Coordinates of C-alpha atoms in Angstrom, one line a residue:
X129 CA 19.4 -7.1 -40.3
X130 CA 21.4 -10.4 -41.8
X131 CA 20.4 -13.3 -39.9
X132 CA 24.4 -13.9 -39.0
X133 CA 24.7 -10.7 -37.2
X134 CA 21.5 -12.4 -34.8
X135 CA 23.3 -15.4 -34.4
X136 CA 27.4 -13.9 -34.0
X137 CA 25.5 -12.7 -30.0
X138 CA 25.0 -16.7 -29.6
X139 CA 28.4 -17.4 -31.2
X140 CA 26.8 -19.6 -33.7
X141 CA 29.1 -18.9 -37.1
X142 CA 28.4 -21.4 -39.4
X143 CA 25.8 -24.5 -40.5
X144 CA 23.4 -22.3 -41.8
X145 CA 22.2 -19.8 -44.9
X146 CA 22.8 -15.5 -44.7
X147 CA 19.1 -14.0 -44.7
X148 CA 18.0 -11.1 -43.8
X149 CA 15.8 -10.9 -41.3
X150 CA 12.5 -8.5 -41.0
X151 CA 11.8 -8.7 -37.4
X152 CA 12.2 -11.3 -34.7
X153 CA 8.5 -13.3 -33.2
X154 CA 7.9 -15.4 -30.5
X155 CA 3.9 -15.8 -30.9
X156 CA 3.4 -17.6 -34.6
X157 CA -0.1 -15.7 -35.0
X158 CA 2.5 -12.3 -35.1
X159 CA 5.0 -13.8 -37.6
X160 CA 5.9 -11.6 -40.6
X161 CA 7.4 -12.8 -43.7
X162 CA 11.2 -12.6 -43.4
X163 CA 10.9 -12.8 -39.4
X164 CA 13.1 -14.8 -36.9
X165 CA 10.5 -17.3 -35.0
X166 CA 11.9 -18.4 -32.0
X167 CA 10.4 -21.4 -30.5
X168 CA 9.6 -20.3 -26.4
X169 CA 8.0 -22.8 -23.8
X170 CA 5.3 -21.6 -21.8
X171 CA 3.3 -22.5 -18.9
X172 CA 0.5 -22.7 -21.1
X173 CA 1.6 -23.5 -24.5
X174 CA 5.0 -24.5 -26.2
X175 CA 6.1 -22.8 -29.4
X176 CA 8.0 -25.4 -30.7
X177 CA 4.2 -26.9 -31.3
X178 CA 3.3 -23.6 -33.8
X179 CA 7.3 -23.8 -35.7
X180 CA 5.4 -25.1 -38.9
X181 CA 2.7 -22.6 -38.6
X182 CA 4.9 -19.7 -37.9
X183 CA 6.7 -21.1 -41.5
X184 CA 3.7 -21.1 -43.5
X185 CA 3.2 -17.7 -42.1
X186 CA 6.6 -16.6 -43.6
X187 CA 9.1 -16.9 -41.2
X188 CA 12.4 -17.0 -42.9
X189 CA 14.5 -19.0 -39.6
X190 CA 13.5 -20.8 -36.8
X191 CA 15.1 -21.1 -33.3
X192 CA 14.4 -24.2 -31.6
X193 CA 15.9 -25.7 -28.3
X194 CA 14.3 -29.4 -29.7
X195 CA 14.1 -30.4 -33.5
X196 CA 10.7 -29.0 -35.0
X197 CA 9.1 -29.0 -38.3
X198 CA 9.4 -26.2 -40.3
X199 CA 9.1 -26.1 -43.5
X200 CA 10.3 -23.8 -46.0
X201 CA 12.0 -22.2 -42.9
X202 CA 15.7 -22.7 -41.7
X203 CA 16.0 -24.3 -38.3
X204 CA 18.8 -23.3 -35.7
X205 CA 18.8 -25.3 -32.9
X206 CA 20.2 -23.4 -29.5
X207 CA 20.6 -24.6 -25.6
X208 CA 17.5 -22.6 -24.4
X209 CA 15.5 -20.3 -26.8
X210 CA 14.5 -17.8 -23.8
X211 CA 18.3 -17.2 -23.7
X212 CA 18.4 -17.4 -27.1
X213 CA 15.9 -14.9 -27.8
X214 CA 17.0 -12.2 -25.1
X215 CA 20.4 -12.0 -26.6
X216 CA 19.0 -12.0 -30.2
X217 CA 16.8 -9.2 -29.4
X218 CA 19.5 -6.8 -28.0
X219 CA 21.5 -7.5 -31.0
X220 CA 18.3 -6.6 -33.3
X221 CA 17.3 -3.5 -31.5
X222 CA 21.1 -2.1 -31.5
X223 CA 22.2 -3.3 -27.9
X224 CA 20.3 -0.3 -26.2
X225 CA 21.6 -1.1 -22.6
X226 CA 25.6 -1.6 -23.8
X227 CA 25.5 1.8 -26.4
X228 CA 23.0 4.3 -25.2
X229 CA 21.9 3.8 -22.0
X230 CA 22.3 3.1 -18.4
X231 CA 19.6 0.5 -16.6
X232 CA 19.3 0.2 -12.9
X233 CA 18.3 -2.7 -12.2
X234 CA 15.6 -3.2 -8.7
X235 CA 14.3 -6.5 -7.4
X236 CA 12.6 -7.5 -3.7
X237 CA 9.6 -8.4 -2.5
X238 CA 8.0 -5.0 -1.7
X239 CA 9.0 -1.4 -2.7
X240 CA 10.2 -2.1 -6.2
X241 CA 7.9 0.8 -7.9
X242 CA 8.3 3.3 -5.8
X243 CA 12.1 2.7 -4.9
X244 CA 12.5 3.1 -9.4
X245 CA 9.9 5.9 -9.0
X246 CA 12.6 7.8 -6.2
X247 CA 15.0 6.6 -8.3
X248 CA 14.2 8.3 -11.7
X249 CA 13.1 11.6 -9.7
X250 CA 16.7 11.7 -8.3
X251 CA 18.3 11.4 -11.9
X252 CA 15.7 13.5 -13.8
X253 CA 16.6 16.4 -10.9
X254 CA 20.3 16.2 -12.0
X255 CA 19.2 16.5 -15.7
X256 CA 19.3 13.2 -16.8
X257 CA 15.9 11.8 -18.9
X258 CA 14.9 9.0 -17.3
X259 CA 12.4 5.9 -18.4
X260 CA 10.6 3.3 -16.3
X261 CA 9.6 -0.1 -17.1
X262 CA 7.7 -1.8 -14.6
X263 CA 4.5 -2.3 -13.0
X264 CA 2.8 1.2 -13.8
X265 CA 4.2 0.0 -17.9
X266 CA 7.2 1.7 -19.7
X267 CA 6.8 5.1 -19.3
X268 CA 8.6 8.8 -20.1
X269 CA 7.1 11.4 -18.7
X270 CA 3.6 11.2 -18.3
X271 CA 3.4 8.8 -21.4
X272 CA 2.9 5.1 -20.0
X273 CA 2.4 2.2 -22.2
X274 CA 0.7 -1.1 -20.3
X275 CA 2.8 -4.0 -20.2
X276 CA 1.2 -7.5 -19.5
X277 CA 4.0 -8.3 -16.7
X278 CA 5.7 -6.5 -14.1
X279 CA 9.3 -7.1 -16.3
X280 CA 7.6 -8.1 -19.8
X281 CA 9.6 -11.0 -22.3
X282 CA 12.8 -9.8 -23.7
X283 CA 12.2 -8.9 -27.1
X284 CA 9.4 -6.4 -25.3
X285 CA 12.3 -5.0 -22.8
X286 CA 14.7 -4.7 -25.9
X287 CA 11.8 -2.7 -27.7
X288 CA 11.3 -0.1 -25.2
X289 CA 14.3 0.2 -24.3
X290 CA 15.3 1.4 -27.9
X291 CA 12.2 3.4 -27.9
X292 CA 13.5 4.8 -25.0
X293 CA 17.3 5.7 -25.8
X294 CA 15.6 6.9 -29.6
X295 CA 13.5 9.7 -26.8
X296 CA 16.9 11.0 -25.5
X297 CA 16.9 8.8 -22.2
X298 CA 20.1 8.6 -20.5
X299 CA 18.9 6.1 -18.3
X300 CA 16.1 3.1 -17.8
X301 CA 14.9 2.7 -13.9
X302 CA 13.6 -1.0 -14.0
X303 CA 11.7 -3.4 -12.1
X304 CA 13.2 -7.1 -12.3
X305 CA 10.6 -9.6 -10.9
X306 CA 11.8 -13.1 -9.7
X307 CA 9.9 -14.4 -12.6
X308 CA 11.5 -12.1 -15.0
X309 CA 14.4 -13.9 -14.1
X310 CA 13.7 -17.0 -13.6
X311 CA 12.7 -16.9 -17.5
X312 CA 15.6 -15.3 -18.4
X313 CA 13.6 -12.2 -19.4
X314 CA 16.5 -10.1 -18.7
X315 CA 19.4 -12.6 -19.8
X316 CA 22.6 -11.0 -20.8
X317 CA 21.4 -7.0 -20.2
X318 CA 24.4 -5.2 -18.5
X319 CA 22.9 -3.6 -15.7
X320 CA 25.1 -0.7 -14.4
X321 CA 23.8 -1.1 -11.0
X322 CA 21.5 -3.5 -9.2
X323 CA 19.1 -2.7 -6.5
X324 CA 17.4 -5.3 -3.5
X325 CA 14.9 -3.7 -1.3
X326 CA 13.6 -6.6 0.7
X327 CA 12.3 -10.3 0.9
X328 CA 9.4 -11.7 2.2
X329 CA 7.3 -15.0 1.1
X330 CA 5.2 -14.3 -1.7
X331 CA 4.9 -15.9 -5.5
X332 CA 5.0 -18.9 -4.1
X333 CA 3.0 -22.2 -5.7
X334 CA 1.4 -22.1 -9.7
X335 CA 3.5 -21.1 -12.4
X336 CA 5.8 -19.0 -9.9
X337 CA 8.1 -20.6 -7.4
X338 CA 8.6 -23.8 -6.0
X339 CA 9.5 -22.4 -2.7
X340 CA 10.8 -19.7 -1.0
X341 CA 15.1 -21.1 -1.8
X342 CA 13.6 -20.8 -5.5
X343 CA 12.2 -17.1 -5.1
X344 CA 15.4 -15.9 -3.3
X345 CA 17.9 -17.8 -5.4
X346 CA 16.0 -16.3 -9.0
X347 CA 16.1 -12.8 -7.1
X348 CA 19.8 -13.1 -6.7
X349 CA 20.4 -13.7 -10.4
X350 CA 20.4 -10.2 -10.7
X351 CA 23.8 -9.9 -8.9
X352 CA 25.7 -11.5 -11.3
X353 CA 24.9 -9.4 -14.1
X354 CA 25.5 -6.0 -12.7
X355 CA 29.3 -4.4 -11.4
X356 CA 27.6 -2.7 -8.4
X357 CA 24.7 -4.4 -5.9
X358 CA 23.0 -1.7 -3.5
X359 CA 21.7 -4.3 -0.9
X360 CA 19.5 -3.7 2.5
X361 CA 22.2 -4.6 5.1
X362 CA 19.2 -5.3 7.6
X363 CA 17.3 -7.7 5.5
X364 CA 18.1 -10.9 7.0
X365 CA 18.3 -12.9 3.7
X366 CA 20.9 -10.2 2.5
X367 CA 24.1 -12.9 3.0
X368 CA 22.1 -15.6 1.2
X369 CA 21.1 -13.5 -1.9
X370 CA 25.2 -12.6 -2.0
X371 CA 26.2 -15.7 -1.6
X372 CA 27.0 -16.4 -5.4
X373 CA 27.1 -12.9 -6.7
X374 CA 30.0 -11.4 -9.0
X375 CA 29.4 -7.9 -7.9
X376 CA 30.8 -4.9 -5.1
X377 CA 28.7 -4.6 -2.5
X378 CA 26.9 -1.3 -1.0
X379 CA 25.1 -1.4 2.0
X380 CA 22.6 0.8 2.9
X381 CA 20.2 0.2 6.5
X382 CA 18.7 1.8 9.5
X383 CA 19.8 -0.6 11.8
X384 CA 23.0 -2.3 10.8
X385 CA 26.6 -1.4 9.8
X386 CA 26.6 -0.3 6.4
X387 CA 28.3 2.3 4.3
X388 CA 25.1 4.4 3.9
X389 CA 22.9 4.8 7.4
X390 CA 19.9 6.3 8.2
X391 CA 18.0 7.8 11.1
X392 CA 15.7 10.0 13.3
X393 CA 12.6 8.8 10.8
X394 CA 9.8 11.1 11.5
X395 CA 6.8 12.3 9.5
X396 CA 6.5 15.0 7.2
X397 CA 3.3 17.0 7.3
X398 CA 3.2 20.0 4.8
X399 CA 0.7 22.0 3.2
X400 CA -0.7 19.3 0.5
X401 CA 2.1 16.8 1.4
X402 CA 2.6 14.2 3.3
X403 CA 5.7 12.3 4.0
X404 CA 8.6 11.2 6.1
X405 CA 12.7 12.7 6.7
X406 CA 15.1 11.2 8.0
X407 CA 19.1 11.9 8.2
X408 CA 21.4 10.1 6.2
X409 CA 24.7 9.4 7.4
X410 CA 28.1 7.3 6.6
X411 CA 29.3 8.4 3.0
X412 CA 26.6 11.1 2.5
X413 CA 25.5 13.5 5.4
X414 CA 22.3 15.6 5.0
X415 CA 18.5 15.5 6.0
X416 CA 16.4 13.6 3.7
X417 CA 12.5 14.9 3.1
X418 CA 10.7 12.5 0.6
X419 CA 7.1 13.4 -0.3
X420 CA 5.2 10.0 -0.1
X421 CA 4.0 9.0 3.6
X422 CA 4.8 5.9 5.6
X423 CA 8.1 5.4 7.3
X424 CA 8.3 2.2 5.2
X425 CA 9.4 4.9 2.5
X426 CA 12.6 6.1 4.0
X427 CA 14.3 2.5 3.5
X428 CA 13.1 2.5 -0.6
X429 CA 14.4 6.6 -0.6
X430 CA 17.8 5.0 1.4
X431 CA 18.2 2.8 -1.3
X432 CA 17.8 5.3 -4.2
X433 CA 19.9 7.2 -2.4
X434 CA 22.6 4.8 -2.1
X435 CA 22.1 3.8 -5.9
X436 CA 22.4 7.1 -7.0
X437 CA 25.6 7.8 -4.7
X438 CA 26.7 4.9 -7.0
X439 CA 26.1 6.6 -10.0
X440 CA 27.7 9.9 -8.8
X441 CA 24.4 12.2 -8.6
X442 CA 25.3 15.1 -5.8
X443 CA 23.5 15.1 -2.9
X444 CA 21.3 18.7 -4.7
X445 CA 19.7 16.4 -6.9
X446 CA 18.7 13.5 -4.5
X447 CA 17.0 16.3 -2.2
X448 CA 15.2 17.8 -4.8
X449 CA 14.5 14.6 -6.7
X450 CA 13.0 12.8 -3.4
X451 CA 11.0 15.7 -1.9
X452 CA 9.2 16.2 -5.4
X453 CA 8.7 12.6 -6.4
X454 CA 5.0 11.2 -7.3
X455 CA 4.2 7.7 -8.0
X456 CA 1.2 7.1 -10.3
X457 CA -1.3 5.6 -8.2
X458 CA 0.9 4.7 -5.0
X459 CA -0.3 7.4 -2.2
X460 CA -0.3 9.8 -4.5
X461 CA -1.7 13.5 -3.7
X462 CA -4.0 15.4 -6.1
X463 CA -4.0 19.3 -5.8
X464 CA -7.2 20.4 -4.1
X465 CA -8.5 24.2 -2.8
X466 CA -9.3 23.1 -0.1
X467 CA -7.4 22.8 3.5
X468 CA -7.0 19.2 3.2
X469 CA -5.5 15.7 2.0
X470 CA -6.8 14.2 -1.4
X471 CA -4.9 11.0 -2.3
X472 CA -5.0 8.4 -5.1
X473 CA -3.5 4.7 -4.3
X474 CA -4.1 1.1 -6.1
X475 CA -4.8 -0.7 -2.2
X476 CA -7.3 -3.5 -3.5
X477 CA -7.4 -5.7 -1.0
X478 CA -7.6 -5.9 2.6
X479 CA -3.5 -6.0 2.9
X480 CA -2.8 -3.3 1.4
X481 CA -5.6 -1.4 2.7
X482 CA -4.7 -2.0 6.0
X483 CA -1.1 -0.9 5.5
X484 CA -2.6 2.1 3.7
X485 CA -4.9 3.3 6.4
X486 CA -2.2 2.6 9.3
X487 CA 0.3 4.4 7.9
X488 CA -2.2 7.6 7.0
X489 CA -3.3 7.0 10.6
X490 CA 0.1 7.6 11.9
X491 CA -0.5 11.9 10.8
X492 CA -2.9 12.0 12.8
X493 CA -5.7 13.6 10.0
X494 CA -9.2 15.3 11.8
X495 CA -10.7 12.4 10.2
X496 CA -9.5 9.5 7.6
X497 CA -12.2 8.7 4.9
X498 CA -11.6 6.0 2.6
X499 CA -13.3 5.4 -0.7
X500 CA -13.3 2.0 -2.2
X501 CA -14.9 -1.0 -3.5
X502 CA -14.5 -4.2 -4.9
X503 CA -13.4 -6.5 -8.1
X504 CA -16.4 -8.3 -9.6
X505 CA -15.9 -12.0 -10.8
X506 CA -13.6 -12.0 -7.4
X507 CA -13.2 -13.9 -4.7
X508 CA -15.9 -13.2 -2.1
X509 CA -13.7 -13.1 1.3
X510 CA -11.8 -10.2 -0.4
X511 CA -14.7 -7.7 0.0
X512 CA -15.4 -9.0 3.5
X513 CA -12.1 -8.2 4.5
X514 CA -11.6 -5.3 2.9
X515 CA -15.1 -3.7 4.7
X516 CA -13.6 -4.9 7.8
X517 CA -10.3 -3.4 7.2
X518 CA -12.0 -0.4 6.5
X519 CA -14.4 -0.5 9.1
X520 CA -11.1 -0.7 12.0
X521 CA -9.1 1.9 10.2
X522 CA -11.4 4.8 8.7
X523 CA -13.1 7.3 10.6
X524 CA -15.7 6.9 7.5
X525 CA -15.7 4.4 5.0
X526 CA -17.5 5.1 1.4
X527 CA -18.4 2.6 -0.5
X528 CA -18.9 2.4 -4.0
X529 CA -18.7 0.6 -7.2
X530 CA -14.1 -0.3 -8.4
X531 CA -14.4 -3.0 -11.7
X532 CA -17.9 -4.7 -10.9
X533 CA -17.0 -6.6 -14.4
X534 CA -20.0 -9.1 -14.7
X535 CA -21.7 -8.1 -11.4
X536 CA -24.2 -6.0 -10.2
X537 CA -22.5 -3.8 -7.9
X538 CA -25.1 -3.2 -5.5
X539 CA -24.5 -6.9 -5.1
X540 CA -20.9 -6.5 -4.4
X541 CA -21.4 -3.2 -2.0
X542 CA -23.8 -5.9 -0.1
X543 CA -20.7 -8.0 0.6
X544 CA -18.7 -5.5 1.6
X545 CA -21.2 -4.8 4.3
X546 CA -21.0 -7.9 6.0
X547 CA -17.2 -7.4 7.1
X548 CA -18.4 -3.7 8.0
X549 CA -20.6 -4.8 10.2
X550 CA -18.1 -6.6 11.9
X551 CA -17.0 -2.9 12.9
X552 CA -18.4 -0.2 14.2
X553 CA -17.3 2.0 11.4
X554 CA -19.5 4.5 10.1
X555 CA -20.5 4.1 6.1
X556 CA -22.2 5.3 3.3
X557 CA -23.4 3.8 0.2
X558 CA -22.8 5.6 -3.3
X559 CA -22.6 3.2 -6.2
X560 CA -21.2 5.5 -8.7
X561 CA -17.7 6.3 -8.4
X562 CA -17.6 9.4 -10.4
X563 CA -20.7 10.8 -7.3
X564 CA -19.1 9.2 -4.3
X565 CA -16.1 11.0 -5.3
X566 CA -18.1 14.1 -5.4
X567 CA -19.3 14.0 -2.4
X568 CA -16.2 13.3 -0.4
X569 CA -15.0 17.0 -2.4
X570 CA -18.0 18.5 -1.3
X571 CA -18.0 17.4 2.2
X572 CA -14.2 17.6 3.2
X573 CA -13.4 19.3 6.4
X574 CA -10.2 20.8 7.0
X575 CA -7.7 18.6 8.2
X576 CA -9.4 15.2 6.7
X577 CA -7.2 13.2 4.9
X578 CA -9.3 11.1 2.0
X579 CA -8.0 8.3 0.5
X580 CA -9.5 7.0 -2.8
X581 CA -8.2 3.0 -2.9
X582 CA -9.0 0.7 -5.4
X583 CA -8.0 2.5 -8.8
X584 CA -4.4 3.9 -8.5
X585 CA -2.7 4.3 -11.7
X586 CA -5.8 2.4 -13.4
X587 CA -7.4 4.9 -16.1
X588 CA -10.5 2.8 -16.8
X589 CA -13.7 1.4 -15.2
X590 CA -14.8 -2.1 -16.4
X591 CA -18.3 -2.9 -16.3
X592 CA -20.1 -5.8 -18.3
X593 CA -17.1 -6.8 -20.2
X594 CA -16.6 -3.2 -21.0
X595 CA -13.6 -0.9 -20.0
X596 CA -15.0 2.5 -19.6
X597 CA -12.1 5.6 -19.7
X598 CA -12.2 6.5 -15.8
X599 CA -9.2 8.1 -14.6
X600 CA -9.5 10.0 -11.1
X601 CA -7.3 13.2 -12.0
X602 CA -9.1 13.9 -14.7
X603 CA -12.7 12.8 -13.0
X604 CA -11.4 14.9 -9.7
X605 CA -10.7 17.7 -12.2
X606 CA -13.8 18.0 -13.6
X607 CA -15.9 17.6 -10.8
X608 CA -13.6 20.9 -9.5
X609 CA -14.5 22.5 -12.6
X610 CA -18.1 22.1 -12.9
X611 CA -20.2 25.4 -11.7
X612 CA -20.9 25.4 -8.0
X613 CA -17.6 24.3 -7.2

């Protein structure tokens, strides 16, 4: 691609020399001769410091937002180069998001994974292919490849995104962190609809947010850059976050007005399934069924829903889509012979645990047995909490080995002990995952619901600076298959 065709999407025409261009860096140590190197600040390092490196590397340009050294190398200087760099990426890559797809764009505090997850099940039940990016990676299908961030730099998002439209998707679900915006990660994509779940305090302090104005005001960014918002009428920051925004405005809530209402949340208990329905009224009418538990769920289904009403999917597909949806690693339910509840989720610490083991509480299982451990080269308090959390919540709590890293596990088990016996939960001690996970197979009762915490969408076990493959389907699968099961 001519370097002029890069620059015509910053409206730069003249005062420098036609190349063409190879590819486009940000990192000098990946600079390739005939690349664009565009100079990015960082918390931790500056680019414009590796301009003359990324030169003598072979880069053939070089946008800066301050003069650098370069030579041998062109230099452009631009406003902002993380600007700069999202907008020269969509041109290089073909403008994915403007030509051959539609992204939907979700930010808030919590739900953001499992509102894209209801999301693409919705679309993919009307027909339409349907990537992700976000925290589980960018993934079609099953495939999934891991992305360092929850919404990586833009060049990344400009990459996969091609990859994805090149696979035959019609649309891109994906999460849009506060951080992804507030570094312009996503600057200049044309979202056809954006998404806000919720807001809480969180990301605040270190390289995230100054405070919590900061966090809100980088969430609402999003609302100028698509035509539609879906917003949760009873968040109470909902008025702020619209305060500046160029968008319509679609309301969806369980509590106040809005133009997309639901009600009469109860639980879902099915044969292998757990999950809520509720009914959905104002602009839609039907009963919603959505096959992940906690009531929590029916406001991220409300808002796929209502972004999905947006898009003009019929109600068929949104039933189907939310009563079949999985989310890797997020509650998720593993087929099992037996008469009871086998389920997957990423809780790691005591938080999320407690949320977890609440909200399974709620079905009212025969009894709730929790598997987990804890993070090596961690925190201490963690794995005191999290035994104490487990200890209130579980009927029976087994404990066992999650990344030990550079510990000795047995160490960290002895840790997790000492918020257990804060409780009077029963335990047991099985320091192999791949056995304690046998033995809560072989000694399920029916009606038990078993919850394995720690791994979730995680496919590998890291031990002594070594990542081991460990995935729990396939680990559950093969303990199923092995003679005497």
């Amino acid at each position: 691609m001519l370097l002029s065709q890069l620059l015509a999407s910053l409206n730069i025409s003249q005062d420098f020399s036609d190349v063409s261009v190879s590819d486009i860096a940000y990192d000098s140590r990946q600079t390739k001769p005939g690349c664009l190197f565009v100079c990015i600040k960082g918390s931790a390092s500056d680019g414009h410091r590796f301009a003359a490196q990324a030169a003598a590397n072979g880069a053939a340009a070089v946008l800066a937002q301050e003069p650098v050294e370069a030579p041998g190398a062109q230099v452009i200087l631009v406003p902002d180069t993380k600007k700069a760099l999202s907008l020269v990426s969509a041109a290089f890559f073909g403008h994915p998001a403007q030509h051959d797809l539609k992204v939907i764009g979700i930010t808030g505090t919590k739900g953001k994974t499992t509102t894209a997850y209801m999301i693409r099940s919705i679309l993919e039940a009307a027909g339409h292919k349907t990537g992700i990016i976000g925290t589980v990676g960018a993934a079609v299908g099953e495939e999934a490849i891991p992305l360092p961030n929850t919404t990586p730099i833009s060049y990344e998002v400009q990459k996969h995104l091609r990859r994805m439209a090149d696979m035959g998707c019609q649309y891109v679900v994906m999460e849009v962190s506060s951080v992804g915006l507030k570094d312009h990660r996503v600057h200049g994509l044309p979202f056809a609809a954006g998404v806000f779940t919720n807001f809480s305090e969180d990301h605040i302090g270190g390289v995230e947010h100054k405070d919590m104005e900061e966090y809100l005001a980088c969430k609402a960014m999003l609302f100028s850059m698509c035509p539609v918002g879906v917003v949760n009428a009873d968040d109470p920051s909902v008025e702020k976050l619209l305060e500046n925004s160029a968008c319509r405005v679609y309301r969806y809530g369980m509590e106040n007005a809005g133009d997309l209402r639901g009600g009469n949340c109860r639980h879902l208990n099915l044969p292998g399934l757990l999950g809520v329905e509720f009914t959905v009224a104002g602009d839609l009418s039907f009963t919603a069924q959505v096959g992940i538990p906690g009531r929590f769920n029916a406001y991220n289904a409300l808002a796929a829903i209502a972004c999905c009403h947006q898009l003009g999917i019929p109600v068929e597909a949104m039933e189907r889509g939310l009563l079949s949806v999985r989310v890797k690693g997020r509650v998720e339910p593993v087929p099992v012979p037996g008469n009871y509840t086998l389920l997957l989720d990423y809780a790691h610490n005591a938080v999320s645990m407690e949320s977890l083991l609440t909200t399974l509480r709620e079905y009212e299982p025969r009894r709730l047995i929790c598997l987990f451990g804890a993070g090596g080269n961690r925190p201490k308090v963690r794995r005191y909490e999290m035994g104490e959390a487990s200890g209130r919540l579980a009927d029976l709590s087994v404990i066992t080995a999650d990344n030990s890293r550079f510990e000795n596990v047995l160490d960290i088990i002895e840790d997790i002990k000492i918020g257990m016996h804060k409780t009077k939960g029963r335990y047991i001690e099985i320091p192999d995952r791949r056995e304690a996970i046998r033995w809560c197979l072989e000694n399920a009762q029916d009606g038990d619901i078993i919850v394995l915490a720690g791994k979730g969408h995680e496919d590998y076990q890291e031990i002594d600076g070594v990542k081991y493959p460990f995935d729990e389907r396939v680990v559950i699968r093969e303990i199923l298959d092995s003679p005497g099961q």
